[in-house]
Coordinates of C-alpha atoms and ligand atoms in Angstrom, one line a residue:
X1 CA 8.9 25.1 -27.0
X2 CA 5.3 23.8 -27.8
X3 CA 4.1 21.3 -25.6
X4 CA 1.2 19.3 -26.8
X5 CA -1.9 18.8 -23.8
X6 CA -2.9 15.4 -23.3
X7 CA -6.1 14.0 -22.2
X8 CA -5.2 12.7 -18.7
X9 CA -1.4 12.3 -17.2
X10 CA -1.1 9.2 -15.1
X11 CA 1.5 9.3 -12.3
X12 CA 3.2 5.7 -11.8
X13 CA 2.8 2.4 -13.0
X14 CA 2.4 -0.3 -10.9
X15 CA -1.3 -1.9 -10.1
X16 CA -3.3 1.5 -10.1
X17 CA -1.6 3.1 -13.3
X18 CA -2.0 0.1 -15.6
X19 CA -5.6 -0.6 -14.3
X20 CA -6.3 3.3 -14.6
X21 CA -4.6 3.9 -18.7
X22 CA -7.0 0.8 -19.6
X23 CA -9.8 1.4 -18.3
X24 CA -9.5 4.8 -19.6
X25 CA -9.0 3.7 -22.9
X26 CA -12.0 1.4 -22.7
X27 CA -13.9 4.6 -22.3
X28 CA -12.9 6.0 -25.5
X29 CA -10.5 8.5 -23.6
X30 CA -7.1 7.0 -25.6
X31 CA -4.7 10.1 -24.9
X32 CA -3.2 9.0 -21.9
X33 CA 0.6 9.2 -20.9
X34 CA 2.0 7.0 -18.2
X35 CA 4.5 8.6 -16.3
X36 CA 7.1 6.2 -14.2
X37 CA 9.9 7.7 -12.0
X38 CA 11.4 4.2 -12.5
X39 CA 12.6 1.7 -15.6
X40 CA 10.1 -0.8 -14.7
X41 CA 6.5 -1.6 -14.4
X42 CA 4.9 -2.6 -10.8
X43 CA 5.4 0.3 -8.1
X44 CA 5.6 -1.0 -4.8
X45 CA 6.3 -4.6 -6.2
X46 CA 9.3 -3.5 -7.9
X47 CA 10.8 -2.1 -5.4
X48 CA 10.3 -4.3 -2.1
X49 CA 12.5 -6.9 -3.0
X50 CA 13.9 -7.7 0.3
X51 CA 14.0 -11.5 1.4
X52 CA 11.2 -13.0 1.1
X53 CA 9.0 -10.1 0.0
X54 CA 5.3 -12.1 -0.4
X55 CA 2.0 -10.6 -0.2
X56 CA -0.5 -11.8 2.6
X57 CA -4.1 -11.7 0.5
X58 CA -4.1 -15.2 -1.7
X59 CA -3.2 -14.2 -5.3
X60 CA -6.5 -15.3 -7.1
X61 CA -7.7 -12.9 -5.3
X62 CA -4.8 -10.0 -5.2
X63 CA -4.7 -9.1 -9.2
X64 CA -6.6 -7.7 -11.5
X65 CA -10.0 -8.6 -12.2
X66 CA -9.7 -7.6 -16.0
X67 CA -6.4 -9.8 -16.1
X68 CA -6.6 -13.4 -14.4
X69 CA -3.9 -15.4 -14.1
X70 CA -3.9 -19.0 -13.8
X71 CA -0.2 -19.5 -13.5
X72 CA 0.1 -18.3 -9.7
X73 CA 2.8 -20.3 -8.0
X74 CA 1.3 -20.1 -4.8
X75 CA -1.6 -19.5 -2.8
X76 CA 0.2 -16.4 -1.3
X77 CA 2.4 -15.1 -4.0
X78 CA 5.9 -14.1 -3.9
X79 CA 6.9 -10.6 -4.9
X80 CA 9.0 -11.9 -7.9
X81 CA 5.7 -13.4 -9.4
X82 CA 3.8 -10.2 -8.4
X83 CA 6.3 -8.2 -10.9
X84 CA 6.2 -10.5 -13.4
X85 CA 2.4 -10.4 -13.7
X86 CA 2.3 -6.7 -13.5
X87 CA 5.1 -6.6 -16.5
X88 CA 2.8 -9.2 -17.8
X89 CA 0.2 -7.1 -17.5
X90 CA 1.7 -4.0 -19.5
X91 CA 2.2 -6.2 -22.0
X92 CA -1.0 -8.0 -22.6
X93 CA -3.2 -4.7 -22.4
X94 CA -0.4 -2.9 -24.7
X95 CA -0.3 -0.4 -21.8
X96 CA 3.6 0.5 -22.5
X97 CA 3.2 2.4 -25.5
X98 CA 1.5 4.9 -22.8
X99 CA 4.3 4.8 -20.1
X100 CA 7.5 7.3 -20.3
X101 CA 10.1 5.6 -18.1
X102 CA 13.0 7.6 -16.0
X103 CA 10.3 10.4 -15.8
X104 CA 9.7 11.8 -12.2
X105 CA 6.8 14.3 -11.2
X106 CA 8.6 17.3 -9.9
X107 CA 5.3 19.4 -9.7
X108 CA 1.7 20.1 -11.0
X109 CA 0.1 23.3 -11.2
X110 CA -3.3 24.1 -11.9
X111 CA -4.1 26.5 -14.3
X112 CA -7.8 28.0 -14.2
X113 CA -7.7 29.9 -16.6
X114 CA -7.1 27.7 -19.2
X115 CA -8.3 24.2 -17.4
X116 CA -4.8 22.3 -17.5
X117 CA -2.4 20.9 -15.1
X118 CA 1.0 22.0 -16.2
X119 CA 3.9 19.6 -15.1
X120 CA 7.5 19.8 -14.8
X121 CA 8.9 16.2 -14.8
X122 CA 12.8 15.4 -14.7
X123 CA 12.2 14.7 -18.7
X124 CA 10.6 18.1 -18.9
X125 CA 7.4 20.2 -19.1
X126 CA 3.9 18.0 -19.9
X127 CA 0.2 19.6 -20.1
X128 CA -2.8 17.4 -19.2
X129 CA -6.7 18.3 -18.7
X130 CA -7.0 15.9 -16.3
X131 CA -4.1 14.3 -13.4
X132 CA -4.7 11.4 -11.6
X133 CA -1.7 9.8 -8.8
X134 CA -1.4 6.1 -9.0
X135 CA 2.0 6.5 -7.0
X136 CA 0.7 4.7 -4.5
X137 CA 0.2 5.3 -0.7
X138 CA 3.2 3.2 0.3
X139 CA 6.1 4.3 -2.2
X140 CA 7.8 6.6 0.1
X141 CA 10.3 4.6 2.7
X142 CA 10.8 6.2 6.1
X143 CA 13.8 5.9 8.0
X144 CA 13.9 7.5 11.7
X145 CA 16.0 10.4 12.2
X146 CA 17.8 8.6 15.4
X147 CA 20.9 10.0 16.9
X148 CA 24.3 9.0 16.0
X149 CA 22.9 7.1 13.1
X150 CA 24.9 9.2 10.5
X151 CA 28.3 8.0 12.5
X152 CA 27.3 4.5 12.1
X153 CA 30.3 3.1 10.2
X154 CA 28.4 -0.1 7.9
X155 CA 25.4 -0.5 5.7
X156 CA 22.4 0.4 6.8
X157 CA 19.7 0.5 4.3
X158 CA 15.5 0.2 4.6
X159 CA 13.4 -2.7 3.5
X160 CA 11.8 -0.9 0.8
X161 CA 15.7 -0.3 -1.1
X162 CA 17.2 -3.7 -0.3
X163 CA 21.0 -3.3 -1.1
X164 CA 21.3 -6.6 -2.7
X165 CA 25.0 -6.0 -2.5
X166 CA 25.6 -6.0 1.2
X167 CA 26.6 -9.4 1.7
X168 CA 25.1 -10.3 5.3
X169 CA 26.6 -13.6 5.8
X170 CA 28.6 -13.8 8.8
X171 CA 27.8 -10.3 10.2
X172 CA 25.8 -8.7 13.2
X173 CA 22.8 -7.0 12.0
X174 CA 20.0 -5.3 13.5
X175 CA 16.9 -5.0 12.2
X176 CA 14.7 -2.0 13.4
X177 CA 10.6 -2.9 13.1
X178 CA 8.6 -5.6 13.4
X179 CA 6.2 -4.9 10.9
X180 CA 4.5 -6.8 7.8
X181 CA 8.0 -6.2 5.9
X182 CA 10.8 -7.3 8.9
X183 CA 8.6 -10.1 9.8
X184 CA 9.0 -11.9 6.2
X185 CA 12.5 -10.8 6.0
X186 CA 14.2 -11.8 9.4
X187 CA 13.5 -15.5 8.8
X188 CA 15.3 -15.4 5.3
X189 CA 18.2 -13.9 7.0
X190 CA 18.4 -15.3 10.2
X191 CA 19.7 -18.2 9.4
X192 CA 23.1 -16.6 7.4
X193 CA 24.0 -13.8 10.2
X194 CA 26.1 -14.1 12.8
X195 CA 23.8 -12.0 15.0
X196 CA 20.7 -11.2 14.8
X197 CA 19.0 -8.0 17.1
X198 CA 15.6 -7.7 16.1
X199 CA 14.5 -4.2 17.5
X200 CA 11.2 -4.2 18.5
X201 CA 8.9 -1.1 19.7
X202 CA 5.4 -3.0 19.7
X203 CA 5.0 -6.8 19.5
X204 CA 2.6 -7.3 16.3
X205 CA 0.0 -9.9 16.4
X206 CA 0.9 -12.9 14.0
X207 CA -1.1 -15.5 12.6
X208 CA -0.5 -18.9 10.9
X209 CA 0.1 -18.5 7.2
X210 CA -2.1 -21.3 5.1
X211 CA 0.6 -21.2 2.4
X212 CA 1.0 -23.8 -0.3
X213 CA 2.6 -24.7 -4.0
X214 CA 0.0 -24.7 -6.4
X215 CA -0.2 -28.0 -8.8
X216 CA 0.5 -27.9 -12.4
X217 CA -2.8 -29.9 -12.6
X218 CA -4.4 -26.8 -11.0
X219 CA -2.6 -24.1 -12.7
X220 CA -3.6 -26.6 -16.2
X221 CA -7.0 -26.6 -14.9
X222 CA -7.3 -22.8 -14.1
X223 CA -6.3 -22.2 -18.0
X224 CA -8.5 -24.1 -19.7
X225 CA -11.7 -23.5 -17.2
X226 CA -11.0 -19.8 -16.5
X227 CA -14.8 -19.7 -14.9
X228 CA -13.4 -22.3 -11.9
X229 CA -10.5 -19.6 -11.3
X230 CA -13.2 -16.5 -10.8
X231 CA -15.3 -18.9 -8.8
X232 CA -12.6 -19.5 -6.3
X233 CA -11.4 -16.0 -6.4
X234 CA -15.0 -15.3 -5.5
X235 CA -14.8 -17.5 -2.9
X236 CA -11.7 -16.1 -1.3
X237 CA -13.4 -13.0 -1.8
X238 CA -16.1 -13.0 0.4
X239 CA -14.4 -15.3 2.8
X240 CA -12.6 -12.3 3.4
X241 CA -15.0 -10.1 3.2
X242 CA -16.8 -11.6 6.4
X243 CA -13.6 -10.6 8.8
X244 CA -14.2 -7.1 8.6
X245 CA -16.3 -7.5 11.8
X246 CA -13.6 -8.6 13.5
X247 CA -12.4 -4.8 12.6
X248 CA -15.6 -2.9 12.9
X249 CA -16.6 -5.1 16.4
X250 CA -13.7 -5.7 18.4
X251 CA -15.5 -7.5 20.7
X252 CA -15.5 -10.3 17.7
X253 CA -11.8 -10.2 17.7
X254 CA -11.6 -12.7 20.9
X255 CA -11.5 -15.6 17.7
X256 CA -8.7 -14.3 16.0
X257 CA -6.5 -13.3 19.0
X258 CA -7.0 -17.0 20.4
X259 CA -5.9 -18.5 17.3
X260 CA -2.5 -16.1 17.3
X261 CA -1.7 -16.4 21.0
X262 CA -1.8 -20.1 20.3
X263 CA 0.6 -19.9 17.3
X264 CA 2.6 -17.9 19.9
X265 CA 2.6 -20.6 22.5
X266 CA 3.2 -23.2 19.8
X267 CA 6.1 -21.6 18.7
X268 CA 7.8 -19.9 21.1
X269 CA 8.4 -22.1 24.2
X270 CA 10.8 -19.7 26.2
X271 CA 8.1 -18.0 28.5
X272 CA 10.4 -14.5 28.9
X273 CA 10.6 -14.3 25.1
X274 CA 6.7 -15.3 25.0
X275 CA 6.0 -12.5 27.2
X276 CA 8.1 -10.0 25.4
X277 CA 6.0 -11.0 22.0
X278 CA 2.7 -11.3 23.0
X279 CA 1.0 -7.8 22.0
X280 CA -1.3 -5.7 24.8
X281 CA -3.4 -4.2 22.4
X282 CA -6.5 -5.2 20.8
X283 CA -5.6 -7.8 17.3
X284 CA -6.4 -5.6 14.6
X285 CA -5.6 -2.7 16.0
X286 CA -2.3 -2.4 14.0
X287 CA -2.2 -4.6 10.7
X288 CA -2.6 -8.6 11.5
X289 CA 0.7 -10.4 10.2
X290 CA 0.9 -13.6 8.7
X291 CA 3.4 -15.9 9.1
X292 CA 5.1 -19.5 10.1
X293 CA 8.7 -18.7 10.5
X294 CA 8.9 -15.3 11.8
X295 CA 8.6 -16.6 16.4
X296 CA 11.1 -19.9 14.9
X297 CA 13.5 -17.6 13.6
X298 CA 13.3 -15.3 16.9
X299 CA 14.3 -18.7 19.1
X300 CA 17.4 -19.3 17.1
X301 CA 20.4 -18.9 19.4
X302 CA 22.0 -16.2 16.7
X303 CA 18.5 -14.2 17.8
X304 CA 17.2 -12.0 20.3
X305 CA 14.9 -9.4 20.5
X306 CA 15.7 -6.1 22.2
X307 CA 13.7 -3.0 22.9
X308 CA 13.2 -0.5 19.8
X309 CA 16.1 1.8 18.4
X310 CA 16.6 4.5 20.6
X311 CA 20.2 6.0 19.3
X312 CA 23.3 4.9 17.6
X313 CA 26.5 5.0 19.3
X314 CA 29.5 4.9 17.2
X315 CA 28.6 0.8 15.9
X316 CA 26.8 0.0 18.8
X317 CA 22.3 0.5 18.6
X318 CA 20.9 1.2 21.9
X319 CA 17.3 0.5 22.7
X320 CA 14.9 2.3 24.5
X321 CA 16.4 0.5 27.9
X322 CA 19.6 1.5 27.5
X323 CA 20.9 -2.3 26.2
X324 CA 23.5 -1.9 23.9
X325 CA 24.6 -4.4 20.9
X326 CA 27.4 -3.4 18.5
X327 CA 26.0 -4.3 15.4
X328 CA 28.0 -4.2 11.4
X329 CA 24.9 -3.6 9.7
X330 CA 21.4 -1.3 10.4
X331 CA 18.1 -2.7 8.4
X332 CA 15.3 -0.1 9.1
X333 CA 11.8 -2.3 8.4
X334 CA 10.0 0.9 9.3
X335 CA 7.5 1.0 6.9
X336 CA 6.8 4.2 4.6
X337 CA 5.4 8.2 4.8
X338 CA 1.8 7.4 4.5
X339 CA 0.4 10.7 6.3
X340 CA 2.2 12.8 4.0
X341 CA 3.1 11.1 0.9
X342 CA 5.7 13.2 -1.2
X343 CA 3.4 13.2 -3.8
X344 CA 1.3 15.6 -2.4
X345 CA 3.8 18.3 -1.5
X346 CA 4.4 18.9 -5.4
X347 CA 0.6 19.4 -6.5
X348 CA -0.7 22.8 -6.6
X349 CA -4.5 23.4 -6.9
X350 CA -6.8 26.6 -6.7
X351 CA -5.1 29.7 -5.4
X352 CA -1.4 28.6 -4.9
X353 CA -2.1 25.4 -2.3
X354 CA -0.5 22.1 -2.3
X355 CA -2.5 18.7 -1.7
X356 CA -0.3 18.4 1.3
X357 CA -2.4 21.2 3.2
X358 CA -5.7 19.4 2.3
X359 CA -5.1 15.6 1.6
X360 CA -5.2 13.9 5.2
X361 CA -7.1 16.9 6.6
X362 CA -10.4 16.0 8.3
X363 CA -12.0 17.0 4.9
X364 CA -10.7 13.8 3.8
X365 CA -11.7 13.0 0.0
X366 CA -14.3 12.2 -2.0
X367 CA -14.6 7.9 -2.4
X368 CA -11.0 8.8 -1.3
X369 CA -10.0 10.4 -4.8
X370 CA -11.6 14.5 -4.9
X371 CA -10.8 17.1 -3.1
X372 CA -12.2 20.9 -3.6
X373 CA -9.8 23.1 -5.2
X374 CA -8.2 20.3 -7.0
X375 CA -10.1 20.6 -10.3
X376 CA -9.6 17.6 -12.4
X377 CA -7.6 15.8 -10.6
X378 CA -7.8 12.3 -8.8
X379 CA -5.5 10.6 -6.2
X380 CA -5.8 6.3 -6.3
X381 CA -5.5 5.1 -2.7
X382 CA -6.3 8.7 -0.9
X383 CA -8.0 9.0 2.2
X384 CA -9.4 6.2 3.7
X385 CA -8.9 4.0 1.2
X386 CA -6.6 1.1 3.0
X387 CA -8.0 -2.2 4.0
X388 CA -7.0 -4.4 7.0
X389 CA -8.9 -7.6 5.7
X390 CA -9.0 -7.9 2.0
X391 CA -7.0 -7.3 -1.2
X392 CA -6.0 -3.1 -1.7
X393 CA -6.3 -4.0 -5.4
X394 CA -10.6 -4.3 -5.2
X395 CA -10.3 -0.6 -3.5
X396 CA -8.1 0.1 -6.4
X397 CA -10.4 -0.8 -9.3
X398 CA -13.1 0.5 -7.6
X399 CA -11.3 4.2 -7.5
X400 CA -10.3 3.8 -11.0
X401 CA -14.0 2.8 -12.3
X402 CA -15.4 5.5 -10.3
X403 CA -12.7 8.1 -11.9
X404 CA -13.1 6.4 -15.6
X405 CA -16.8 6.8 -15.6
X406 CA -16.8 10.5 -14.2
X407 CA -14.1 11.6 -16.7
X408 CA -16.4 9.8 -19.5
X409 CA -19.4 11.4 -17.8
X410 CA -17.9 15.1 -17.7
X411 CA -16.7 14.4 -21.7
X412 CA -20.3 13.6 -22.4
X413 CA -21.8 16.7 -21.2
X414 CA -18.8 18.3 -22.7
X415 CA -17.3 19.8 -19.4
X416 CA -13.9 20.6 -19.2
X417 CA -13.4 21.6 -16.0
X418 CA -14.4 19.1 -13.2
X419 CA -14.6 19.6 -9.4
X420 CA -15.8 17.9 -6.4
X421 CA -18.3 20.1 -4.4
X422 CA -16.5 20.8 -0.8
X423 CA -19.6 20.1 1.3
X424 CA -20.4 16.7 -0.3
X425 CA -16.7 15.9 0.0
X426 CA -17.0 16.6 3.7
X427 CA -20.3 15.2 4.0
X428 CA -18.6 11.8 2.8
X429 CA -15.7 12.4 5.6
X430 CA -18.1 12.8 8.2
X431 CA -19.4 9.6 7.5
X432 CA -16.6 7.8 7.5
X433 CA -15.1 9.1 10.5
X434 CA -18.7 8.8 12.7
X435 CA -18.3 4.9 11.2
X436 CA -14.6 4.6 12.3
X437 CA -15.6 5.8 16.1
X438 CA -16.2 2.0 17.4
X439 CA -13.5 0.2 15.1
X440 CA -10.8 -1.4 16.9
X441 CA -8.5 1.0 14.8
X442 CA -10.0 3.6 17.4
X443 CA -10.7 1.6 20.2
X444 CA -7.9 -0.8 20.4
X445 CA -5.5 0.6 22.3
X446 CA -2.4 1.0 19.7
X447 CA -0.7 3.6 17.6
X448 CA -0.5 2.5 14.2
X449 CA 0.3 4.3 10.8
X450 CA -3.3 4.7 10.3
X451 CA -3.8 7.7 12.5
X452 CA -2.5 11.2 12.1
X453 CA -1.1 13.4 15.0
X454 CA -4.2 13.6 16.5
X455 CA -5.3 10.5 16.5
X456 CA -7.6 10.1 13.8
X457 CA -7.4 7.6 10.9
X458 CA -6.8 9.2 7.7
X459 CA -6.1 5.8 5.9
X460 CA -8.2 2.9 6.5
X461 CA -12.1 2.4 4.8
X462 CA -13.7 1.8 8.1
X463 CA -16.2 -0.8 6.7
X464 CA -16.7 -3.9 4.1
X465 CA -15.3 -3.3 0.2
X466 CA -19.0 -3.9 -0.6
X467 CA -19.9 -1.0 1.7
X468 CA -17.3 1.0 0.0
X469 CA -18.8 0.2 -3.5
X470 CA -21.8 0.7 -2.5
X471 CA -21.2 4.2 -0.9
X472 CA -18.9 5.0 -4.1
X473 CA -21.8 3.9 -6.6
X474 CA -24.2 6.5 -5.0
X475 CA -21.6 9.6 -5.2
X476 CA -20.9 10.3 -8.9
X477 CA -21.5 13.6 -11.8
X478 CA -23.9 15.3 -9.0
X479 CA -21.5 16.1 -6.6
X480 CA -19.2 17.5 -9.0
X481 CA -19.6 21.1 -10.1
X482 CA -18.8 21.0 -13.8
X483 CA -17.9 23.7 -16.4
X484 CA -16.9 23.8 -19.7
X485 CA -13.7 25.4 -18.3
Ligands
NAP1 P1 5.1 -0.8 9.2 O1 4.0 -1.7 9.3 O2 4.8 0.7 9.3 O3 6.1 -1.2 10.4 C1 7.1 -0.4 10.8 C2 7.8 -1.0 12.0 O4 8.9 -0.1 12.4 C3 6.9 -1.0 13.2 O5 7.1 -2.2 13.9 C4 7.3 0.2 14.0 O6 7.0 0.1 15.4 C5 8.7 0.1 13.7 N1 9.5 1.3 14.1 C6 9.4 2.6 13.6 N2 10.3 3.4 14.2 C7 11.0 2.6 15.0 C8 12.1 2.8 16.0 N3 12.7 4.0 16.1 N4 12.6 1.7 16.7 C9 12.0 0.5 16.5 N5 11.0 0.3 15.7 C10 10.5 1.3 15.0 O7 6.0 -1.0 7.9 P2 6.2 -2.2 6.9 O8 6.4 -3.4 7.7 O9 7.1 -1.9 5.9 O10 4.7 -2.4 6.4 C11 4.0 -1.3 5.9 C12 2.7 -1.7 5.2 O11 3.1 -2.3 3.9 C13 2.0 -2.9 5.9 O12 1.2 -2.5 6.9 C14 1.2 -3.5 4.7 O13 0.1 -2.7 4.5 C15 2.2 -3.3 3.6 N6 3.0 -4.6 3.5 C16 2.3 -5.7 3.1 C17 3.0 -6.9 3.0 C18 2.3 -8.1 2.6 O14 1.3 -8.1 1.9 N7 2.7 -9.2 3.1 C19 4.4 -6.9 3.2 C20 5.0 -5.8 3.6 C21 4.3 -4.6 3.7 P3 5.6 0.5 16.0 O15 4.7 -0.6 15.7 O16 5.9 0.7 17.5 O17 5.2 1.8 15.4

């Protein structure tokens, strides 16, 4: 069989793979396939579902900066809305003539010899010059491997694949995490369970969320002045911007934690059940949650919070204390494989090795995209990458400009063959890392997602997003060895 090569394969299809495929195409480079495991547009927004799925950066602000939309529904937008805009999105920028649905990455090899990636996809084989990953660093949902869970005789499903069809009214269910998903779902389910046993390893800090409808007036207003819209989304922009030092100088955290133990106190009278939520760890440390209803919905009598999962005993969880509740349903909120994304297991670079050897290694990436031995190829939201203060889709767009110019760069010159030069690429992890020494990521006390094994964070961008373009505007064609392949 003859299998054409394309220009660049794109992996996925939610904010980073439509951003990616156009601003590709504004480059001139127009061969472009879209590949999406899935039937829909949206990645992680098509998938988390569950309850009261919401994201926690105001919307003007999370979407795309090439596609504004006026007709937000609320200052924080619900996940149905974030979807919709995405689907919207595809549309508008005639991005699905690009995308090949059903169509999972089962691996990439590289081939030096002729400067292609060669996939196999569960549609079949596909040859590219040039891969990048948009599939995101939190597509992959981890459930602990506790004991006795298998014997569990009920549902038990995780955030991230909400079985709509488990009808929960009326039942006792436990939900294990207490994270930025559990804490917007338990409130929307509280109030239908019989029982509720919240499972809870580490109290997270939780702030007030300064929620609220949008008008039609506004959303009227927005359409016909589209210049008011960027100036608030400006607005919101560096207002965000300004609490990285909260991150970067713990000391300036003191603020913030007041105004959550506060909330706290406000809302949770019952001083044992105060003490059991009130986190010892530095705010910031693990990611800040927003939200009004999560400590109400913990002081309904249905409610109480235990210690975290420990094992499974026939239909009864048992926390780390030995307490015991025998539960008819198991709801793990605990959160995704973000130090070894499944991604990187079926990517094969230089000399036989996979990006799971290299990608959260202390050689980090380059701007969090370019690794040595990886020739022509680009992962969206690598290596410190994440944010704790601001929208993830301004480090998105920034990745995907940086990756659109090189690739238009490298065409230019007519190089074919495109790879970052290891000692830059560690030169650039040095930097972050010496940078992330006094964070409170580091310093505060916690053990968060962020870090790896040995403690160091592979994930987060220890700085401002303007530090990040900044640092990503000076690295570009010069620390790439290029070749005509
Ligand atoms: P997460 O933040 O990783 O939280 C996982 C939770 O599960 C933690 O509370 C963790 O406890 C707990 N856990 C793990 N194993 C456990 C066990 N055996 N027993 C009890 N608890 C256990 O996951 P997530 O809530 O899905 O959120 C992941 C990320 O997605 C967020 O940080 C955020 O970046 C993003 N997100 C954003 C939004 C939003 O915009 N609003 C919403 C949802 C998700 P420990 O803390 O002790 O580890």
């Amino acid at each position: 069989m003859s299998v054409r090569t394309h220009d660049v394969v794109v992996v996925g299809s939610g904010f980073g793979g439509l951003a990616m495929t156009h601003r590709l195409r504004e480059r001139g480079i127009r061969d472009v396939v879209m590949i999406e495991r899935a039937d829909a547009v949206g990645g992680t927004w098509r998938d988390n579902h569950y309850p009261g799925a919401a994201c926690d950066v105001p919307s003007h602000l999370y979407s795309l900066s090439f596609a504004p939309n006026p007709d937000w529904r609320h200052s924080f937008s619900r996940q149905p809305q974030i979807r919709d805009y995405l689907e919207r999105v595809a549309d508008d920028f005639d991005l699905r003539r690009s995308i090949r649905f059903g169509t999972e990455l089962l691996s990439a090899t590289w081939r030096d010899d002729i400067a292609e990636w060669h996939l196999e996809t569960s549609t079949g084989p596909l040859w590219c010059r040039t891969l990048v990953s948009a599939a995101g660093a939190l597509s992959d949902p981890v459930t602990p491997d506790v004991e006795g869970l298998a014997d569990f005789d009920g549902p038990v499903f995780h955030s991230a694949r909400w079985d709509h069809d488990v009808d929960l009214s009326g039942r006792r269910v436990a939900v294990i995490g207490t994270g930025a998903s559990a804490i917007q779902f338990v409130p929307e389910i509280q109030p239908i369970v019989d029982r509720l046993t919240v499972m809870q390893r580490t109290p997270p800090w939780v702030m007030p969320r300064r929620d609220r409808a949008t008008t039609a007036a506004e959303r009227r207003f927005y359409r016909r002045v589209p210049l008011a819209q960027k100036a608030v989304r400006g607005a919101i922009y560096l207002g965000r911007e300004t609490t990285i030092s909260t991150f970067t100088r713990p000391r300036l955290g003191r603020a913030a934690s007041s105004i959550a133990l506060a909330h706290l106190r406000r809302q949770v009278t019952d001083p044992e059940l105060r003490r059991r939520l009130r986190p010892d760890y530095a705010i910031g440390c693990k990611r800040i949650l927003l939200s009004n209803d999560y400590y109400p919905a913990l002081t309904a009598d249905n409610a109480e919070v235990v210690g975290g999962l420990d094992r499974v005993d026939g239909n009864t969880v048992v926390d780390a204390s030995g307490a015991r509740r025998e539960v008819d349903v198991i709801i793990f909120g605990t959160g995704f494989s973000v130090q070894q994304p499944v991604i990187t297991e079926r990517i094969v670079g230089l000399d036989g090795v996979r990006l799971s050897e290299r990608a959260m290694t202390t050689d980090g990436a380059l701007v969090g995209a370019s690794f040595s031995g990886f020739p022509n190829f680009f992962l969206l939201l690598g290596p410190n990458t994440g944010l704790g203060h601001t929208s993830q889709v301004f480090m998105i767009e920034r990745q995907v400009d940086y990756v659109a110019e090189l690739l238009a760069g490298a065409r230019r010159q007519g190089a074919r063959r495109i790879e970052v030069d290891a000692a830059r690429q560690r030169a650039w992890t040095a930097r972050v890392d010496e940078r992330m020494a006094s964070t409170v990521w580091t310093t505060g006390g916690c053990r968060s997602w962020y870090l790896d094994d040995n403690g160091r964070n592979t994930t987060l961008w220890p700085g401002s997003t303007l530090s990040f373009l900044r640092s990503s505007r000076r690295a570009g064609l010069d620390d790439y060895r290029l070749s005509r392949g």
